[in-house]
């Protein structure tokens, strides 16, 4: 299952996912819906889908690509708390006979089903061989040059495929790769992309008449067997799309690399793959073949362990960078007192009027709104009550002839409050530009009000 871990030092969240691929040969039932059962009522295993779901839960698989279901239709099948997305051949009309073949699906566990629904239930049934699903993993941040963090959704796109065999006509294989290329082109470049399934191709470990350096980005050093023609086509396709075959990048014993046993020679071959973008290959921690998973098939379950890290992308730039707040220094009483004085001075400035409208529209449980109506630790007038931020703002608004009973109502309207703030700021700018002077009745002018008070004591006028 998906496991998340957060660290306090870097504010990072790590999410570990288990993504698997499995060719189950068939999921056809004895009875039930005509899309998933045979008319003659013959099936090798009854309720094989329940056996599959149990094995997926046993090995803690989050997302599983299933091939060769041999079901008809493209639908969403609920399996308890799990979800099975399926894409198959079109259901034949009454009286028509159609061969059951292909069929692919994506099985999501309970946690990934919730994330998939939260992201809008995005999935596409391209054909009976290709299906894709886009899952909302979480939210990640990107730090901008001005120091702010821009939040964006973090998606995982999974494409499950079942390629034609080497005996299939070339036009069928060309149509398959054409549809797959069109699907890959539609994937968002910011998504974590995973391509998995039964490709029916052997990429091998050594290539005949080819240099291994040609596929350095796509093929790893730990393949299996020799490469065939279908394998060369797969390598060319992976290299053109900058994909890496993850099965060949982890050193395993030879008997733990194969995913399919040949019925005639009983040799094990590697034909089921899990691929990611070469730039995202660092997310994959391991790829293993689980030979003890049982679902009445000659293919083995292939599981990849992917670890996604939600770390804000920091950009090193010149200029005024945002500094981190040393909150621990507030434990010092002198530093705490200085911080309160500076905060009170900032709240008392008239340039905070736009912020005031934003705070006034907040809920009462929000801390900034509570500060708005709280008492400020600042000197108060002699024989007067303690002044709040709201009282200071009201005093500034009276200069612009704005009643006390209207500012809170006007602040709820964003556009009207924006125009009001501009008017208040223009009035304050005019006051700042004008020279300050206090004039007595005797036509004498003073720069400070205290000087005027002392003069009036002895002025005879």
PDB file of N, CA and C in Angstrom, residues 310-363:
ATOM      1  N   UNK A 310       8.141  14.804  -2.310  1.00  0.00           N
ATOM      2  CA  UNK A 310       7.517  16.103  -2.492  1.00  0.00           C
ATOM      3  C   UNK A 310       8.437  17.157  -1.875  1.00  0.00           C
ATOM      4  N   UNK A 311       9.351  17.665  -2.663  1.00  0.00           N
ATOM      5  CA  UNK A 311      10.303  18.668  -2.202  1.00  0.00           C
ATOM      6  C   UNK A 311      10.132  19.908  -3.052  1.00  0.00           C
ATOM      7  N   UNK A 312       9.928  21.100  -2.456  1.00  0.00           N
ATOM      8  CA  UNK A 312       9.848  22.331  -3.259  1.00  0.00           C
ATOM      9  C   UNK A 312      11.130  22.547  -4.046  1.00  0.00           C
ATOM     10  N   UNK A 313      10.985  22.856  -5.327  1.00  0.00           N
ATOM     11  CA  UNK A 313      12.134  23.102  -6.179  1.00  0.00           C
ATOM     12  C   UNK A 313      12.690  24.491  -5.893  1.00  0.00           C
ATOM     13  N   UNK A 314      13.856  24.528  -5.265  1.00  0.00           N
ATOM     14  CA  UNK A 314      14.455  25.796  -4.888  1.00  0.00           C
ATOM     15  C   UNK A 314      15.364  26.284  -6.012  1.00  0.00           C
ATOM     16  N   UNK A 315      15.255  27.551  -6.327  1.00  0.00           N
ATOM     17  CA  UNK A 315      16.073  28.160  -7.362  1.00  0.00           C
ATOM     18  C   UNK A 315      17.062  29.118  -6.715  1.00  0.00           C
ATOM     19  N   UNK A 316      18.333  28.944  -7.066  1.00  0.00           N
ATOM     20  CA  UNK A 316      19.360  29.839  -6.554  1.00  0.00           C
ATOM     21  C   UNK A 316      19.435  31.049  -7.484  1.00  0.00           C
ATOM     22  N   UNK A 317      19.164  32.200  -6.946  1.00  0.00           N
ATOM     23  CA  UNK A 317      19.139  33.410  -7.756  1.00  0.00           C
ATOM     24  C   UNK A 317      19.770  34.532  -6.965  1.00  0.00           C
ATOM     25  N   UNK A 318      20.172  35.552  -7.671  1.00  0.00           N
ATOM     26  CA  UNK A 318      20.761  36.712  -7.042  1.00  0.00           C
ATOM     27  C   UNK A 318      19.681  37.722  -6.740  1.00  0.00           C
ATOM     28  N   UNK A 319      19.979  38.609  -5.824  1.00  0.00           N
ATOM     29  CA  UNK A 319      19.002  39.612  -5.460  1.00  0.00           C
ATOM     30  C   UNK A 319      18.527  39.407  -4.030  1.00  0.00           C
ATOM     31  N   UNK A 320      17.405  40.011  -3.723  1.00  0.00           N
ATOM     32  CA  UNK A 320      16.848  39.927  -2.376  1.00  0.00           C
ATOM     33  C   UNK A 320      16.080  38.619  -2.216  1.00  0.00           C
ATOM     34  N   UNK A 321      16.696  37.654  -1.605  1.00  0.00           N
ATOM     35  CA  UNK A 321      16.051  36.363  -1.377  1.00  0.00           C
ATOM     36  C   UNK A 321      15.321  36.378  -0.046  1.00  0.00           C
ATOM     37  N   UNK A 322      14.259  35.628   0.038  1.00  0.00           N
ATOM     38  CA  UNK A 322      13.491  35.558   1.281  1.00  0.00           C
ATOM     39  C   UNK A 322      14.279  34.764   2.317  1.00  0.00           C
ATOM     40  N   UNK A 323      14.424  35.354   3.495  1.00  0.00           N
ATOM     41  CA  UNK A 323      15.139  34.695   4.573  1.00  0.00           C
ATOM     42  C   UNK A 323      14.164  33.908   5.451  1.00  0.00           C
ATOM     43  N   UNK A 324      14.671  32.843   6.023  1.00  0.00           N
ATOM     44  CA  UNK A 324      13.854  32.032   6.908  1.00  0.00           C
ATOM     45  C   UNK A 324      13.700  32.727   8.256  1.00  0.00           C
ATOM     46  N   UNK A 325      12.533  32.594   8.832  1.00  0.00           N
ATOM     47  CA  UNK A 325      12.263  33.226  10.127  1.00  0.00           C
ATOM     48  C   UNK A 325      12.835  32.365  11.242  1.00  0.00           C
ATOM     49  N   UNK A 326      13.669  32.964  12.075  1.00  0.00           N
ATOM     50  CA  UNK A 326      14.251  32.261  13.225  1.00  0.00           C
ATOM     51  C   UNK A 326      13.274  32.339  14.390  1.00  0.00           C
ATOM     52  N   UNK A 327      12.282  31.492  14.373  1.00  0.00           N
ATOM     53  CA  UNK A 327      11.225  31.526  15.381  1.00  0.00           C
ATOM     54  C   UNK A 327      11.765  31.172  16.762  1.00  0.00           C
ATOM     55  N   UNK A 328      12.811  30.377  16.811  1.00  0.00           N
ATOM     56  CA  UNK A 328      13.329  29.956  18.110  1.00  0.00           C
ATOM     57  C   UNK A 328      13.913  31.126  18.900  1.00  0.00           C
ATOM     58  N   UNK A 329      14.272  32.217  18.229  1.00  0.00           N
ATOM     59  CA  UNK A 329      14.837  33.364  18.936  1.00  0.00           C
ATOM     60  C   UNK A 329      13.779  34.134  19.731  1.00  0.00           C
ATOM     61  N   UNK A 330      12.508  33.889  19.457  1.00  0.00           N
ATOM     62  CA  UNK A 330      11.452  34.564  20.210  1.00  0.00           C
ATOM     63  C   UNK A 330      11.384  34.108  21.661  1.00  0.00           C
ATOM     64  N   UNK A 331      12.111  33.059  22.011  1.00  0.00           N
ATOM     65  CA  UNK A 331      12.137  32.622  23.408  1.00  0.00           C
ATOM     66  C   UNK A 331      12.862  33.647  24.296  1.00  0.00           C
ATOM     67  N   UNK A 332      13.732  34.438  23.682  1.00  0.00           N
ATOM     68  CA  UNK A 332      14.421  35.492  24.435  1.00  0.00           C
ATOM     69  C   UNK A 332      13.440  36.631  24.705  1.00  0.00           C
ATOM     70  N   UNK A 333      13.226  37.061  25.960  1.00  0.00           N
ATOM     71  CA  UNK A 333      12.242  38.123  26.257  1.00  0.00           C
ATOM     72  C   UNK A 333      12.543  39.433  25.537  1.00  0.00           C
ATOM     73  N   UNK A 334      13.826  39.793  25.426  1.00  0.00           N
ATOM     74  CA  UNK A 334      14.156  41.057  24.746  1.00  0.00           C
ATOM     75  C   UNK A 334      13.826  40.999  23.263  1.00  0.00           C
ATOM     76  N   UNK A 335      14.118  39.867  22.634  1.00  0.00           N
ATOM     77  CA  UNK A 335      13.798  39.719  21.209  1.00  0.00           C
ATOM     78  C   UNK A 335      12.292  39.680  21.011  1.00  0.00           C
ATOM     79  N   UNK A 336      11.573  39.011  21.912  1.00  0.00           N
ATOM     80  CA  UNK A 336      10.121  38.953  21.802  1.00  0.00           C
ATOM     81  C   UNK A 336       9.496  40.341  21.958  1.00  0.00           C
ATOM     82  N   UNK A 337      10.028  41.152  22.878  1.00  0.00           N
ATOM     83  CA  UNK A 337       9.501  42.505  23.063  1.00  0.00           C
ATOM     84  C   UNK A 337       9.751  43.370  21.837  1.00  0.00           C
ATOM     85  N   UNK A 338      10.945  43.246  21.261  1.00  0.00           N
ATOM     86  CA  UNK A 338      11.259  44.013  20.052  1.00  0.00           C
ATOM     87  C   UNK A 338      10.380  43.588  18.874  1.00  0.00           C
ATOM     88  N   UNK A 339      10.089  42.309  18.812  1.00  0.00           N
ATOM     89  CA  UNK A 339       9.239  41.807  17.723  1.00  0.00           C
ATOM     90  C   UNK A 339       7.820  42.363  17.857  1.00  0.00           C
ATOM     91  N   UNK A 340       7.286  42.405  19.087  1.00  0.00           N
ATOM     92  CA  UNK A 340       5.941  42.937  19.288  1.00  0.00           C
ATOM     93  C   UNK A 340       5.877  44.429  18.946  1.00  0.00           C
ATOM     94  N   UNK A 341       6.924  45.178  19.281  1.00  0.00           N
ATOM     95  CA  UNK A 341       6.929  46.606  18.981  1.00  0.00           C
ATOM     96  C   UNK A 341       6.951  46.859  17.476  1.00  0.00           C
ATOM     97  N   UNK A 342       7.773  46.108  16.772  1.00  0.00           N
ATOM     98  CA  UNK A 342       7.831  46.283  15.316  1.00  0.00           C
ATOM     99  C   UNK A 342       6.539  45.836  14.641  1.00  0.00           C
ATOM    100  N   UNK A 343       5.947  44.776  15.157  1.00  0.00           N
ATOM    101  CA  UNK A 343       4.676  44.321  14.591  1.00  0.00           C
ATOM    102  C   UNK A 343       3.582  45.350  14.813  1.00  0.00           C
ATOM    103  N   UNK A 344       3.568  45.969  15.998  1.00  0.00           N
ATOM    104  CA  UNK A 344       2.573  47.008  16.269  1.00  0.00           C
ATOM    105  C   UNK A 344       2.762  48.209  15.365  1.00  0.00           C
ATOM    106  N   UNK A 345       4.021  48.569  15.087  1.00  0.00           N
ATOM    107  CA  UNK A 345       4.281  49.697  14.202  1.00  0.00           C
ATOM    108  C   UNK A 345       3.834  49.410  12.781  1.00  0.00           C
ATOM    109  N   UNK A 346       4.026  48.162  12.324  1.00  0.00           N
ATOM    110  CA  UNK A 346       3.596  47.794  10.981  1.00  0.00           C
ATOM    111  C   UNK A 346       2.083  47.789  10.870  1.00  0.00           C
ATOM    112  N   UNK A 347       1.418  47.324  11.922  1.00  0.00           N
ATOM    113  CA  UNK A 347      -0.045  47.304  11.886  1.00  0.00           C
ATOM    114  C   UNK A 347      -0.622  48.705  11.905  1.00  0.00           C
ATOM    115  N   UNK A 348       0.098  49.642  12.531  1.00  0.00           N
ATOM    116  CA  UNK A 348      -0.413  51.006  12.646  1.00  0.00           C
ATOM    117  C   UNK A 348      -0.222  51.815  11.381  1.00  0.00           C
ATOM    118  N   UNK A 349       0.573  51.323  10.421  1.00  0.00           N
ATOM    119  CA  UNK A 349       0.822  52.091   9.201  1.00  0.00           C
ATOM    120  C   UNK A 349      -0.403  52.062   8.300  1.00  0.00           C
ATOM    121  N   UNK A 350      -0.570  53.137   7.539  1.00  0.00           N
ATOM    122  CA  UNK A 350      -1.741  53.238   6.670  1.00  0.00           C
ATOM    123  C   UNK A 350      -1.607  52.408   5.412  1.00  0.00           C
ATOM    124  N   UNK A 351      -0.395  51.948   5.111  1.00  0.00           N
ATOM    125  CA  UNK A 351      -0.204  51.167   3.886  1.00  0.00           C
ATOM    126  C   UNK A 351      -0.734  49.755   4.005  1.00  0.00           C
ATOM    127  N   UNK A 352      -1.221  49.369   5.221  1.00  0.00           N
ATOM    128  CA  UNK A 352      -1.756  48.020   5.410  1.00  0.00           C
ATOM    129  C   UNK A 352      -3.240  47.935   5.109  1.00  0.00           C
ATOM    130  N   UNK A 353      -3.821  48.953   4.495  1.00  0.00           N
ATOM    131  CA  UNK A 353      -5.254  48.933   4.222  1.00  0.00           C
ATOM    132  C   UNK A 353      -5.673  47.799   3.305  1.00  0.00           C
ATOM    133  N   UNK A 354      -4.910  47.466   2.214  1.00  0.00           N
ATOM    134  CA  UNK A 354      -5.318  46.302   1.418  1.00  0.00           C
ATOM    135  C   UNK A 354      -5.305  45.010   2.215  1.00  0.00           C
ATOM    136  N   UNK A 355      -4.327  44.871   3.119  1.00  0.00           N
ATOM    137  CA  UNK A 355      -4.281  43.669   3.941  1.00  0.00           C
ATOM    138  C   UNK A 355      -5.472  43.612   4.884  1.00  0.00           C
ATOM    139  N   UNK A 356      -5.916  44.771   5.340  1.00  0.00           N
ATOM    140  CA  UNK A 356      -7.056  44.821   6.253  1.00  0.00           C
ATOM    141  C   UNK A 356      -8.299  44.227   5.613  1.00  0.00           C
ATOM    142  N   UNK A 357      -8.547  44.547   4.335  1.00  0.00           N
ATOM    143  CA  UNK A 357      -9.711  43.978   3.660  1.00  0.00           C
ATOM    144  C   UNK A 357      -9.618  42.477   3.523  1.00  0.00           C
ATOM    145  N   UNK A 358      -8.393  41.975   3.276  1.00  0.00           N
ATOM    146  CA  UNK A 358      -8.225  40.529   3.167  1.00  0.00           C
ATOM    147  C   UNK A 358      -8.474  39.843   4.500  1.00  0.00           C
ATOM    148  N   UNK A 359      -7.994  40.446   5.595  1.00  0.00           N
ATOM    149  CA  UNK A 359      -8.188  39.852   6.918  1.00  0.00           C
ATOM    150  C   UNK A 359      -9.644  39.931   7.334  1.00  0.00           C
ATOM    151  N   UNK A 360     -10.335  41.001   6.953  1.00  0.00           N
ATOM    152  CA  UNK A 360     -11.736  41.145   7.345  1.00  0.00           C
ATOM    153  C   UNK A 360     -12.623  40.096   6.702  1.00  0.00           C
ATOM    154  N   UNK A 361     -12.207  39.544   5.566  1.00  0.00           N
ATOM    155  CA  UNK A 361     -12.998  38.520   4.878  1.00  0.00           C
ATOM    156  C   UNK A 361     -12.691  37.110   5.383  1.00  0.00           C
ATOM    157  N   UNK A 362     -11.765  36.979   6.312  1.00  0.00           N
ATOM    158  CA  UNK A 362     -11.420  35.661   6.836  1.00  0.00           C
ATOM    159  C   UNK A 362     -12.477  35.183   7.826  1.00  0.00           C
ATOM    160  N   UNK A 363     -12.390  33.874   8.136  1.00  0.00           N
ATOM    161  CA  UNK A 363     -13.269  33.306   9.147  1.00  0.00           C
ATOM    162  C   UNK A 363     -12.807  33.736  10.537  1.00  0.00           C
TER     163      UNK A 363
END
